[in-house]
Tab-separated table of N, CA and C in Angstrom:
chain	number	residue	atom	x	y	z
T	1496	UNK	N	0.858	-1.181	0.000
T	1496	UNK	CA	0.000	0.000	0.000
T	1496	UNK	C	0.894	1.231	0.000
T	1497	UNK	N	0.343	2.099	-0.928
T	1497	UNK	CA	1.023	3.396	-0.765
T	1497	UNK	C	1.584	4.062	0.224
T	1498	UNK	N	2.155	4.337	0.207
T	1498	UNK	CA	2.956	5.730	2.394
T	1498	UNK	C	1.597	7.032	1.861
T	1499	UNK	N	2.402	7.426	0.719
T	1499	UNK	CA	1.532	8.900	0.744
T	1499	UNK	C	0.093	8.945	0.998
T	1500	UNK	N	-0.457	7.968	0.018
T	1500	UNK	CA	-2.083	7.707	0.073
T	1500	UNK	C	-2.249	7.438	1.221
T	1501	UNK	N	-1.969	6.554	2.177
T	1501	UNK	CA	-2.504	6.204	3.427
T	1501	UNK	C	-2.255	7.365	3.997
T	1502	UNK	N	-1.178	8.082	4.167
T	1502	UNK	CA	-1.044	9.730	5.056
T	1502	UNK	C	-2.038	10.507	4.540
T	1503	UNK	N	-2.364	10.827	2.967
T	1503	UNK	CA	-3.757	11.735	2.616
T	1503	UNK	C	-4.763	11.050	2.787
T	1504	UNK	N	-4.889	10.277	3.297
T	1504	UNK	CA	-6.325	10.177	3.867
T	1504	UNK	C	-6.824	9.764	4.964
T	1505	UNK	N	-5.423	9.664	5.870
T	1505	UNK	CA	-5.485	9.701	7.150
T	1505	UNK	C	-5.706	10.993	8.083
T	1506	UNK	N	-5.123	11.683	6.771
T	1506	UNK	CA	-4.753	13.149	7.256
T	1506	UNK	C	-6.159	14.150	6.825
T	1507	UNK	N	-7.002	12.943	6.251
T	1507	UNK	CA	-8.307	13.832	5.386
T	1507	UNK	C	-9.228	14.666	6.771
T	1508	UNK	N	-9.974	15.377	6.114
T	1508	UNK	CA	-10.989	16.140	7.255
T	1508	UNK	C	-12.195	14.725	7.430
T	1509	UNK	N	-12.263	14.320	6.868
T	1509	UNK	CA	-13.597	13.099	6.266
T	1509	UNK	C	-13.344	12.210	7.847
T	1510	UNK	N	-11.424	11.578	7.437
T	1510	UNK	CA	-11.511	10.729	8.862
T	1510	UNK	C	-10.896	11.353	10.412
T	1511	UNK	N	-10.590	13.074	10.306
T	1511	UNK	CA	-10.732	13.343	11.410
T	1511	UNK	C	-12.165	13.592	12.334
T	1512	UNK	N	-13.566	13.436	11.374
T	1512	UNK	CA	-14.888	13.606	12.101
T	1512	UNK	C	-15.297	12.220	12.386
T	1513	UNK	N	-14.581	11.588	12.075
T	1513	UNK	CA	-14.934	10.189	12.722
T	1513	UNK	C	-14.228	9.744	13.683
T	1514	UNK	N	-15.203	8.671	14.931
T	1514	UNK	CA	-14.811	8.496	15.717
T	1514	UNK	C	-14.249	7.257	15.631
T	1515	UNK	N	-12.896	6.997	15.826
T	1515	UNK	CA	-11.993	5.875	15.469
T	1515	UNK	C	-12.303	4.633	16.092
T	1516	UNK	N	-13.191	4.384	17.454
T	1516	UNK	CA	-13.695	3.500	18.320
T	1516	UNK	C	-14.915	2.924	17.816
T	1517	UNK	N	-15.458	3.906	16.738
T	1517	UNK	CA	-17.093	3.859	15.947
T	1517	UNK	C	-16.800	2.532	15.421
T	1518	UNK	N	-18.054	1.654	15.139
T	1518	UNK	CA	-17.791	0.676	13.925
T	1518	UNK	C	-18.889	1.842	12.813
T	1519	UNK	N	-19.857	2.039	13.431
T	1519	UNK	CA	-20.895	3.269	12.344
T	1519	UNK	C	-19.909	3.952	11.524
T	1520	UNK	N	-18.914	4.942	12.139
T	1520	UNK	CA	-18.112	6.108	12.071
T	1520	UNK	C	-17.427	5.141	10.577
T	1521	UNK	N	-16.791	4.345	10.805
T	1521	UNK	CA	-15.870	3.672	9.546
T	1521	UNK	C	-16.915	3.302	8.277
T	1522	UNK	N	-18.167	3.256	8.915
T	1522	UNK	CA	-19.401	2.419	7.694
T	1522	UNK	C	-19.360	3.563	6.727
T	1523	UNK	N	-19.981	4.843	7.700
T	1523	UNK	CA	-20.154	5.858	6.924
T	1523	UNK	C	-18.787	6.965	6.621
T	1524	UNK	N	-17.788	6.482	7.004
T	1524	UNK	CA	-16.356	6.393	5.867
T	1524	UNK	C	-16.437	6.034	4.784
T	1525	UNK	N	-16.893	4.548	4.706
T	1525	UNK	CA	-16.465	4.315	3.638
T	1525	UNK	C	-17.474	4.232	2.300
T	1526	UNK	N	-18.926	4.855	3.167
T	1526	UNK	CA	-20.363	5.341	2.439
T	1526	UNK	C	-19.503	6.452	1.522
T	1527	UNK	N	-19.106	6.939	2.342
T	1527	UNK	CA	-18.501	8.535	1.546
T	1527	UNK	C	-17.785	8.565	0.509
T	1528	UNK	N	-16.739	7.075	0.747
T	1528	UNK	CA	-15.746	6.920	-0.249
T	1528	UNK	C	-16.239	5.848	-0.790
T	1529	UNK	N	-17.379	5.872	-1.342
T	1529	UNK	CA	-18.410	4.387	-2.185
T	1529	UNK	C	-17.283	4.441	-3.647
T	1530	UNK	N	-17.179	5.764	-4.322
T	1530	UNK	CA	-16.646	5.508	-5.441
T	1530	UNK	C	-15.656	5.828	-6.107
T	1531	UNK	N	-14.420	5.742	-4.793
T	1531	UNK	CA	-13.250	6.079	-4.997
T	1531	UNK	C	-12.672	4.242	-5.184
T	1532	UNK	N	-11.635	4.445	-5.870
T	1532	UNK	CA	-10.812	3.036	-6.266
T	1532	UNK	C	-10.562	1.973	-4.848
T	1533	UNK	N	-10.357	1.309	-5.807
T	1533	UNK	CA	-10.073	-0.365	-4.620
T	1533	UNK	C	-9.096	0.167	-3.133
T	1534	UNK	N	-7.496	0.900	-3.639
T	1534	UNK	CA	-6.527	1.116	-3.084
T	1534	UNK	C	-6.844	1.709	-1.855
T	1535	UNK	N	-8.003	2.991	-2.033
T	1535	UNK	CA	-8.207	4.085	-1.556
T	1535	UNK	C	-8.921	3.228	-0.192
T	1536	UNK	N	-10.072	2.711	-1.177
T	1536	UNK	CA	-11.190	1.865	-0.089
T	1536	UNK	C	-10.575	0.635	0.846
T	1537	UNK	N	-9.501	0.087	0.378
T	1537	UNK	CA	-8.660	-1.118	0.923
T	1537	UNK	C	-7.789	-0.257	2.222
T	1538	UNK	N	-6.873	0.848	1.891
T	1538	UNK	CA	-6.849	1.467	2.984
T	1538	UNK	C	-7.789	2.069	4.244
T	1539	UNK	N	-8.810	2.575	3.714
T	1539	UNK	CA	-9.487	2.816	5.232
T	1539	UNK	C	-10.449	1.344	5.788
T	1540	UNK	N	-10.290	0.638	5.113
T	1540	UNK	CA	-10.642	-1.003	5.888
T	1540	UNK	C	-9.176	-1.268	6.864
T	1541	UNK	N	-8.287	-0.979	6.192
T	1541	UNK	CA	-7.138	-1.334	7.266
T	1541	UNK	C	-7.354	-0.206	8.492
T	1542	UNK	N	-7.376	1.119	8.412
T	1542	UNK	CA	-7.349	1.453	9.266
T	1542	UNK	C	-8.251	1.403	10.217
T	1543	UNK	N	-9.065	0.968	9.603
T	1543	UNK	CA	-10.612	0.880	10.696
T	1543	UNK	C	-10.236	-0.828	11.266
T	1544	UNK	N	-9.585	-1.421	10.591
T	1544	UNK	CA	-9.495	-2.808	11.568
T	1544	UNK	C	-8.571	-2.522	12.212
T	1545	UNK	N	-7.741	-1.572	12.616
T	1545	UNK	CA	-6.323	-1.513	13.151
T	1545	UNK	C	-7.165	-0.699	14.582
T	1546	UNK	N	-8.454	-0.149	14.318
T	1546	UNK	CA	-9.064	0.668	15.710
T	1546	UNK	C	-10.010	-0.481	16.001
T	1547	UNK	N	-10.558	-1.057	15.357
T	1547	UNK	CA	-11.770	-1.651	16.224
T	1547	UNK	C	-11.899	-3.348	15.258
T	1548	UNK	N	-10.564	-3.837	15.779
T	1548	UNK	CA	-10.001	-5.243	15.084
T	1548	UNK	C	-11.229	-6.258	15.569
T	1549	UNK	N	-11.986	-6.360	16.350
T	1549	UNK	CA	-12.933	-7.296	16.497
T	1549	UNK	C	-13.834	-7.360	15.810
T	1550	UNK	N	-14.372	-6.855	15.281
T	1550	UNK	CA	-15.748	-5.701	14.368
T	1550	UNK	C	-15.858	-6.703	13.141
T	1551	UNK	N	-17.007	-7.445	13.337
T	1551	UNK	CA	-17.478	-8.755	12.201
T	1551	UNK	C	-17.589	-8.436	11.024
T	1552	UNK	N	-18.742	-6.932	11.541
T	1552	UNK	CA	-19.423	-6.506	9.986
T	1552	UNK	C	-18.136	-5.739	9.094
T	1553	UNK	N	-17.202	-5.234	9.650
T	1553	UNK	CA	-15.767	-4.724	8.627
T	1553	UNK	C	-15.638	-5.856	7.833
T	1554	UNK	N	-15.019	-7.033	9.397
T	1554	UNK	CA	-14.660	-7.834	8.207
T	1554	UNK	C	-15.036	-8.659	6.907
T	1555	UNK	N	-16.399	-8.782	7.364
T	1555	UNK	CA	-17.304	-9.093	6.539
T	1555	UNK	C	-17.613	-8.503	5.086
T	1556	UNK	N	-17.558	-7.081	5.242
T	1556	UNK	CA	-17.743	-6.242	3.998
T	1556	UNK	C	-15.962	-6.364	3.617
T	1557	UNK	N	-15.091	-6.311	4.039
T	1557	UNK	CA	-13.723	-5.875	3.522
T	1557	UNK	C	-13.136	-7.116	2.630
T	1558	UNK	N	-14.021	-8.567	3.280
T	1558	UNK	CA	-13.695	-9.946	2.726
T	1558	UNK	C	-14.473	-9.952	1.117
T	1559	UNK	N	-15.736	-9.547	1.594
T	1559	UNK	CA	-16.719	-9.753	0.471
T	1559	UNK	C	-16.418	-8.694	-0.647
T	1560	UNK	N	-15.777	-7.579	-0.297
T	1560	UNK	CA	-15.612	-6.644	-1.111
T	1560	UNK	C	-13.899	-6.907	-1.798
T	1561	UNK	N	-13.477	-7.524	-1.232
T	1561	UNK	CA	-12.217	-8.199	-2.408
T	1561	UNK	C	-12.372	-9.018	-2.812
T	1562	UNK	N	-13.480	-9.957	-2.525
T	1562	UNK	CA	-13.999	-11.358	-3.315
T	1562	UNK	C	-14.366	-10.806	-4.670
T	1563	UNK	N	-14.828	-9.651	-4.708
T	1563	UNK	CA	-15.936	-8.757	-5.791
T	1563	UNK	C	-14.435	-8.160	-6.586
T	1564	UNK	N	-13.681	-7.862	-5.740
T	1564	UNK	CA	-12.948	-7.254	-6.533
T	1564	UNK	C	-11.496	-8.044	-7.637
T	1565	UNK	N	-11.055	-9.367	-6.292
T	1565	UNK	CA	-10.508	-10.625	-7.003
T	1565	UNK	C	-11.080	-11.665	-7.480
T	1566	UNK	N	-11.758	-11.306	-8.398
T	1566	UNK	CA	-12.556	-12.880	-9.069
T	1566	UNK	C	-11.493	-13.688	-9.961
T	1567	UNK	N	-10.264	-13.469	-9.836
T	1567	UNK	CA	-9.433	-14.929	-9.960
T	1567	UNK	C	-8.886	-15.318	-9.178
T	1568	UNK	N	-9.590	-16.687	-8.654
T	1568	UNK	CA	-9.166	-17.415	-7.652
T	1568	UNK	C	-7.829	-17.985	-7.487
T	1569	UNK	N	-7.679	-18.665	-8.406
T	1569	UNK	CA	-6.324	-19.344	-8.552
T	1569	UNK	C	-4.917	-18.633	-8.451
T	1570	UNK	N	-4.885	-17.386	-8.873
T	1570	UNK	CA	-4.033	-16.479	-9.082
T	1570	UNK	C	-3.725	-16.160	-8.139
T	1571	UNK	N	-2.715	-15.015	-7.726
T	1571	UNK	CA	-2.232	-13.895	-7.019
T	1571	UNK	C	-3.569	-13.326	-5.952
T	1572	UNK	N	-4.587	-12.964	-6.726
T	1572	UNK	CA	-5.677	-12.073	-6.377
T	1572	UNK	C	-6.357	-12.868	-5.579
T	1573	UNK	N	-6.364	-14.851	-5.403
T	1573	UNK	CA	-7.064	-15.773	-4.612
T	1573	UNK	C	-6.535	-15.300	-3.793
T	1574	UNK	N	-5.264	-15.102	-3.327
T	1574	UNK	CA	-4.831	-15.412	-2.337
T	1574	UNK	C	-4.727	-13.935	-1.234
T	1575	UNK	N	-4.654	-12.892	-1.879
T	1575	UNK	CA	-5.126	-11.745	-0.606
T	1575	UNK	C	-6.376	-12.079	-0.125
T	1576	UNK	N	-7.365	-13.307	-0.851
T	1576	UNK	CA	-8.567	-12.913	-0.469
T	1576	UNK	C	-8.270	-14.646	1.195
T	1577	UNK	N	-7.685	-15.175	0.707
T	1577	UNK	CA	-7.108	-16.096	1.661
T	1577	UNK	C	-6.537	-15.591	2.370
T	1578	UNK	N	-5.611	-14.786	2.474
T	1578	UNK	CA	-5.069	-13.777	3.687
T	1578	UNK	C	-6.135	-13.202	4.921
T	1579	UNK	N	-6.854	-12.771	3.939
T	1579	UNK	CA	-7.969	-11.571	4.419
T	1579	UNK	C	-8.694	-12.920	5.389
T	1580	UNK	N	-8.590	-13.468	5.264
T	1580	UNK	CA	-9.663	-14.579	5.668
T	1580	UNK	C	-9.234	-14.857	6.639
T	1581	UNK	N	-7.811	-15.370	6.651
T	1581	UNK	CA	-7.057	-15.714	7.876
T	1581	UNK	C	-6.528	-14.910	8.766
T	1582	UNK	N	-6.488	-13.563	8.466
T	1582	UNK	CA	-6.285	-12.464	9.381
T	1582	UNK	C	-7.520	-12.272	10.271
T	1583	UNK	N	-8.600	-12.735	9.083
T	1583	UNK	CA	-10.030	-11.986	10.262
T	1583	UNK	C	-10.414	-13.523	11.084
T	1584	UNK	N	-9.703	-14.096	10.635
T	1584	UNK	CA	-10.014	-15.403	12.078
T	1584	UNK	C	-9.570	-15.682	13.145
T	1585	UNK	N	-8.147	-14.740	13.261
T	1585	UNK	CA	-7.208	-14.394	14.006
T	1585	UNK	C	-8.031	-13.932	15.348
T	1586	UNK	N	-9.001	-12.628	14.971
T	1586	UNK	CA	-9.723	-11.788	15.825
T	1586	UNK	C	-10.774	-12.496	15.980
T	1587	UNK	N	-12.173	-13.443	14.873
T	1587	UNK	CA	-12.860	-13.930	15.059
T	1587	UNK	C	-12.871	-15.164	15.025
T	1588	UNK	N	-12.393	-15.772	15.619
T	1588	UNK	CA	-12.000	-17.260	15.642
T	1588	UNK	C	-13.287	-18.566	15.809
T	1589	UNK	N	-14.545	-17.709	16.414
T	1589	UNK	CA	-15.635	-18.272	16.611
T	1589	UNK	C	-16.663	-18.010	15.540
T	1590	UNK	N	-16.511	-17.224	14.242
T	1590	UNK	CA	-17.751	-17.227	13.878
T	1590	UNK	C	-17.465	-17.823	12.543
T	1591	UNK	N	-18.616	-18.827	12.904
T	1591	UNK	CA	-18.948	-19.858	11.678
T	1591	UNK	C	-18.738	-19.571	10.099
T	1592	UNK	N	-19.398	-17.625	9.770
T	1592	UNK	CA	-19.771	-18.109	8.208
T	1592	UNK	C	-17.578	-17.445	7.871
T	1593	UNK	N	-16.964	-17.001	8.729
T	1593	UNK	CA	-15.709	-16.803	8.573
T	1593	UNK	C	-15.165	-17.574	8.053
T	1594	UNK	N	-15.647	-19.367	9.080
T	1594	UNK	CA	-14.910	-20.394	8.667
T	1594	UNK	C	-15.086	-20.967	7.338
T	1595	UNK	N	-16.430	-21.282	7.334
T	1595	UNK	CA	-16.935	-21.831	6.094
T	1595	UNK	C	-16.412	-20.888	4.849
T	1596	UNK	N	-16.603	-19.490	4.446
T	1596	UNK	CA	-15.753	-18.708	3.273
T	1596	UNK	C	-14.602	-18.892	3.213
T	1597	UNK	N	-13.524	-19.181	4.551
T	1597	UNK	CA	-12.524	-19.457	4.583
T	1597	UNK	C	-11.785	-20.824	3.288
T	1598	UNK	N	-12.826	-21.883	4.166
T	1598	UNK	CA	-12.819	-23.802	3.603
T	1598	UNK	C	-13.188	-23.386	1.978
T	1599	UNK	N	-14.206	-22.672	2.165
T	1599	UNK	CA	-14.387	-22.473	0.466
T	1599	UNK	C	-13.575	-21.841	-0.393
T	1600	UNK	N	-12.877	-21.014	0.019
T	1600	UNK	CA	-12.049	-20.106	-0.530
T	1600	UNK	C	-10.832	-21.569	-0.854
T	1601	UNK	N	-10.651	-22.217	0.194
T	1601	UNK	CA	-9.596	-23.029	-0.036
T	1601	UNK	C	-9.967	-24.071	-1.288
T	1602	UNK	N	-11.178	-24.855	-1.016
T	1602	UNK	CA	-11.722	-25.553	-1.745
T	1602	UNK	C	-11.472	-25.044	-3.428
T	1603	UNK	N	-12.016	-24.110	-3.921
T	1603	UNK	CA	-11.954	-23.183	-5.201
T	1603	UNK	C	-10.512	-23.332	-5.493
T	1604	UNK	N	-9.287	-22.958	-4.842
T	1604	UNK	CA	-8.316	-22.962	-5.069
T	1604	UNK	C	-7.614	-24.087	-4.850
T	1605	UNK	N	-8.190	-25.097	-4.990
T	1605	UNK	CA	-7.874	-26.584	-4.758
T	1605	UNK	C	-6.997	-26.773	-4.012
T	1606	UNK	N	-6.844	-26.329	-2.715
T	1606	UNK	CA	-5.979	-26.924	-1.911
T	1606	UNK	C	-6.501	-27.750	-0.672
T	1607	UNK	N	-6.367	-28.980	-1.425
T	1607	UNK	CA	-7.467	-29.783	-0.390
T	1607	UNK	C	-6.761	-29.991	0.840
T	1608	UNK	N	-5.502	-30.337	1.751
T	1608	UNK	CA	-4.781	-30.502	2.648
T	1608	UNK	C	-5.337	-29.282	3.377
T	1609	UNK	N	-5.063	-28.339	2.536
T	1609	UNK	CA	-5.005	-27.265	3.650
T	1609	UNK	C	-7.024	-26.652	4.107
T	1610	UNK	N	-7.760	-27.294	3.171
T	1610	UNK	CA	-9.037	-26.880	3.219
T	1610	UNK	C	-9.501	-28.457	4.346
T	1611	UNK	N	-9.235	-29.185	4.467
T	1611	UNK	CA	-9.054	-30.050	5.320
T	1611	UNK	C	-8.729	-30.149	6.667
T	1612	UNK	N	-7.373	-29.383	7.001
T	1612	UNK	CA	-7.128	-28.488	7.963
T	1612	UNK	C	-7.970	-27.034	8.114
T	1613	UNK	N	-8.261	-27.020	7.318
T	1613	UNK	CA	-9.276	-25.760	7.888
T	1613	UNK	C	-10.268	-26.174	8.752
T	1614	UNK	N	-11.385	-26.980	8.219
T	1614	UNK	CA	-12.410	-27.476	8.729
T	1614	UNK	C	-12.094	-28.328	9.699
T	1615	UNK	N	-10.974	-28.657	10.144
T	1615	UNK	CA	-10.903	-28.984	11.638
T	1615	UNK	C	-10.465	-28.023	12.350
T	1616	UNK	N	-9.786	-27.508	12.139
T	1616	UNK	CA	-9.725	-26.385	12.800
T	1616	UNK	C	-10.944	-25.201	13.243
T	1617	UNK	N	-11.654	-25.315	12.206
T	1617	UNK	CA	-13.426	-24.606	12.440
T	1617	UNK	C	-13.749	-25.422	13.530
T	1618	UNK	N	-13.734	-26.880	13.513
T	1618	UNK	CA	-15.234	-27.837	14.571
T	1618	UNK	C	-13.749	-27.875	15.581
T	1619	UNK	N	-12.703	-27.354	15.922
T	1619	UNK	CA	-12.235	-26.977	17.119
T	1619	UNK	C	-11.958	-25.713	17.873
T	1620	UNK	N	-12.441	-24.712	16.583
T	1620	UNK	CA	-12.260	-23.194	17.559
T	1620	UNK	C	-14.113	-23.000	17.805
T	1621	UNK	N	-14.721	-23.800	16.809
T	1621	UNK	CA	-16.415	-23.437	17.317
T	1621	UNK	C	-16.415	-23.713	18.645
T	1622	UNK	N	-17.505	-23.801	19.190
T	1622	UNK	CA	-18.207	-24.752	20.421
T	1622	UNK	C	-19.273	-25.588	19.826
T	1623	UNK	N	-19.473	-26.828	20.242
T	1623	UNK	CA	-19.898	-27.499	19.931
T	1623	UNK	C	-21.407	-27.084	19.396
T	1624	UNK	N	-21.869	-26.496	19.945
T	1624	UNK	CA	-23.258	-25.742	19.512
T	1624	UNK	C	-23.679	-25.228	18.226
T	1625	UNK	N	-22.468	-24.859	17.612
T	1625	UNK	CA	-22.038	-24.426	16.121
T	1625	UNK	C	-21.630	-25.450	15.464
T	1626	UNK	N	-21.129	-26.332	15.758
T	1626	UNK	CA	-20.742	-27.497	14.836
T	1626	UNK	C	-21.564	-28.134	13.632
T	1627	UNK	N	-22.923	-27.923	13.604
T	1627	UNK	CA	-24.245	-28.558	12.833
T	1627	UNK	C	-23.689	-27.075	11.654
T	1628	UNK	N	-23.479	-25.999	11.830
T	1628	UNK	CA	-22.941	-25.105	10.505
T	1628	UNK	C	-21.961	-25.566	9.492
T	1629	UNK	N	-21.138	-26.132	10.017
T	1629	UNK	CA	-19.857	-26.740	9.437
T	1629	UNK	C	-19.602	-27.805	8.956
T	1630	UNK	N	-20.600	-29.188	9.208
T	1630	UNK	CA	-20.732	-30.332	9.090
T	1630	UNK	C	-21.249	-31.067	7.932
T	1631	UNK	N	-22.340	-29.864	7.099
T	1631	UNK	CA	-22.393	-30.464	5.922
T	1631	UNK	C	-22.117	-29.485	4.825
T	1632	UNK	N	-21.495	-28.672	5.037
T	1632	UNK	CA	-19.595	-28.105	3.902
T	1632	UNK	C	-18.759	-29.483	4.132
T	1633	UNK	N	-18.771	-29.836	5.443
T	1633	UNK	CA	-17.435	-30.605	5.365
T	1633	UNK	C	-17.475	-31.685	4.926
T	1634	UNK	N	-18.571	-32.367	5.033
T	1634	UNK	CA	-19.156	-33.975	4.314
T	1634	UNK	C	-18.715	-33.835	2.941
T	1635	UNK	N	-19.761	-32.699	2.465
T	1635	UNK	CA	-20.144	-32.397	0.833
T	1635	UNK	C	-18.804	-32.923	0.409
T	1636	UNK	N	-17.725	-31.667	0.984
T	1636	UNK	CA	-16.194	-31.483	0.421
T	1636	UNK	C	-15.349	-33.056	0.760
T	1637	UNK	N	-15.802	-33.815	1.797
T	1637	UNK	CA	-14.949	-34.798	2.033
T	1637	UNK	C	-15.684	-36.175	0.594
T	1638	UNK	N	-16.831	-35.983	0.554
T	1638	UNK	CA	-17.575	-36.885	-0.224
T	1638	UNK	C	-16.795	-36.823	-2.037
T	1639	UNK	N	-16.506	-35.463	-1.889
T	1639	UNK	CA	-16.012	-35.050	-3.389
T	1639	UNK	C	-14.649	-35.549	-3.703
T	1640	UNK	N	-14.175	-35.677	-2.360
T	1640	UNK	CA	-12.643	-35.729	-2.423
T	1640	UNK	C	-12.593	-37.391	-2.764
T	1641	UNK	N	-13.322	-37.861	-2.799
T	1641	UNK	CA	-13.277	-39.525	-2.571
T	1641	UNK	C	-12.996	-40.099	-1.179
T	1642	UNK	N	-12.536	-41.513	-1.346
T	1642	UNK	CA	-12.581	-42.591	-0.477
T	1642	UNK	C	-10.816	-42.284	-0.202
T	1643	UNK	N	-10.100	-42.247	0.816
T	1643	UNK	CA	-10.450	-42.064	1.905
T	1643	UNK	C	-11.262	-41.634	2.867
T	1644	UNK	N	-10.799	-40.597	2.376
T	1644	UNK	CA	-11.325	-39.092	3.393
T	1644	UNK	C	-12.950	-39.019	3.587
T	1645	UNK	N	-13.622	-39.459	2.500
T	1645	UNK	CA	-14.696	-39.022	2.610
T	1645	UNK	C	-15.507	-40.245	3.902
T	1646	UNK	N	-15.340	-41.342	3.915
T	1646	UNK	CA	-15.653	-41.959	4.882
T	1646	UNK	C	-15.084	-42.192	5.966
T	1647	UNK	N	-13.908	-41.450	6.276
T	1647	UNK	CA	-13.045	-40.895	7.542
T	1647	UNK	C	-14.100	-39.684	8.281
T	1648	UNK	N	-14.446	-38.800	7.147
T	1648	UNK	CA	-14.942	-37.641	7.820
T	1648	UNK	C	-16.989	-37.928	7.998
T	1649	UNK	N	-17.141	-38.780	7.256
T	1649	UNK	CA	-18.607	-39.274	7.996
T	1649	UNK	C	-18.834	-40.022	8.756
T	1650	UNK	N	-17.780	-40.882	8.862
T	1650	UNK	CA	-17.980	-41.596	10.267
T	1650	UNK	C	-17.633	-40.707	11.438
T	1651	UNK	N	-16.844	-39.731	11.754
T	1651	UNK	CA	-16.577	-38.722	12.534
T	1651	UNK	C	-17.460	-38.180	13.042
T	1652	UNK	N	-18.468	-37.582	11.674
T	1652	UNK	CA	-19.321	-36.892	11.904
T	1652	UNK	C	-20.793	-37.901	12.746
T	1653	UNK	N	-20.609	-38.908	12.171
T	1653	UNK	CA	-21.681	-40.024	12.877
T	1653	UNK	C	-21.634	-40.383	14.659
T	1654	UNK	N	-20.082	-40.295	14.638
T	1654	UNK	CA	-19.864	-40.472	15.586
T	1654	UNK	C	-20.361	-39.467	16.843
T	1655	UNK	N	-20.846	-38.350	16.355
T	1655	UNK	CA	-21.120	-37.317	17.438
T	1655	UNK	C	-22.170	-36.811	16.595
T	1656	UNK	N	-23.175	-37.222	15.571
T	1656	UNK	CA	-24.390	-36.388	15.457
T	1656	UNK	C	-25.258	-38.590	14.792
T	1657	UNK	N	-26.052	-38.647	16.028
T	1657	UNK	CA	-26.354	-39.966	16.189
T	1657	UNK	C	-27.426	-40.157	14.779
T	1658	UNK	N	-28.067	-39.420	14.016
T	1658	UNK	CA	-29.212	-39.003	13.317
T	1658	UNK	C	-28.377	-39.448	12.195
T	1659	UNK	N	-27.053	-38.912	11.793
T	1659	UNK	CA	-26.844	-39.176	10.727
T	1659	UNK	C	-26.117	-40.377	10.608
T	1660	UNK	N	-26.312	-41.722	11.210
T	1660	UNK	CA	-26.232	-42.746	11.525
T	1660	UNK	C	-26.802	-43.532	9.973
T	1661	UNK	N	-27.842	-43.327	10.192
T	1661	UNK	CA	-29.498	-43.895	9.122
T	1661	UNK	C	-28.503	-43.665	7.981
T	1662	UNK	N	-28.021	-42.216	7.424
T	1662	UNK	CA	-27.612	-42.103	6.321
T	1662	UNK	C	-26.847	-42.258	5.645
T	1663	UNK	N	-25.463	-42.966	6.638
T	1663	UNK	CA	-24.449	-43.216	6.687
T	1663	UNK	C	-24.306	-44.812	5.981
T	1664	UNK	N	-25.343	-45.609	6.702
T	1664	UNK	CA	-25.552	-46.739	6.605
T	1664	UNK	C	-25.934	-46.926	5.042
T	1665	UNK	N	-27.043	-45.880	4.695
T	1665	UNK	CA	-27.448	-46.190	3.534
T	1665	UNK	C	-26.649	-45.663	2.469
């Protein structure tokens, strides 16, 4: 990222009326700057996660809004959006649809080892209560992958959700 750009618009009047603790204050930042370039808008997402790093809905829009903006996966451009993913799990380590965009993001970019390790890593930073979110991404993806894995990860899943027993069988 630019030095200068991040100083002019750190230094703007726009983000001295905002309150840096706001999650609102950064929304309607970046309302203001709807139709200034990627660079511009990619910087005040950093700075607004650098004040209020917990903040879902940032990351949420800052993930989804480079998904929009890197639509080649495979490339260079997959992979800030894999960054982005793993930075905001860092802070949100518990919320489900993080994980799952995460596994998918991996999935798309065919890296099955590591989309594998993801999704255990999801059904061990969830609580168990969340686990029914994650469980059938992870089937689907283990079913696709073939035999091993795929009947490694449904019997797993059988093993602790008794219902899907019936389906397992059949």
């Amino acid at each position: 990222i630019d030095d200068a750009l991040v100083l002019e618009i750190s230094s703007s009047d726009e983000l001295r009326r905002v309150s840096v603790y706001s999650v609102k204050s950064w929304l309607s930042l970046l309302e203001y700057y709807e139709r200034a370039g990627w660079k511009e808008r990619r910087i005040i997402y950093e700075l607004a996660l650098r004040r209020v790093p917990r903040s879902y809905k940032l990351w949420l829009l800052y993930i989804r809004e480079a998904e929009a903006r890197c639509s080649e996966w495979l490339g260079g451009k997959g992979l800030i959006v894999k960054r982005l993913y793993e930075r905001g799990l860092v802070q949100l380590h518990t919320c489900p649809r993080l994980w799952l965009g995460y596994c998918q993001i991996l999935w798309h970019r065919r890296e099955i080892k590591n989309c594998r390790y993801g999704f255990d890593r999801a059904l061990r930073a969830l609580p168990v209560s969340q686990h029914h979110l994650i469980w059938p991404a992870y089937t689907t993806f283990a079913l696709e992958c073939g035999e091993p894995l795929g009947s490694l990860v449904y019997h797993r899943r059988c093993m602790l959700e008794r219902e899907q027993r019936i389906e397992f069988a059949e």
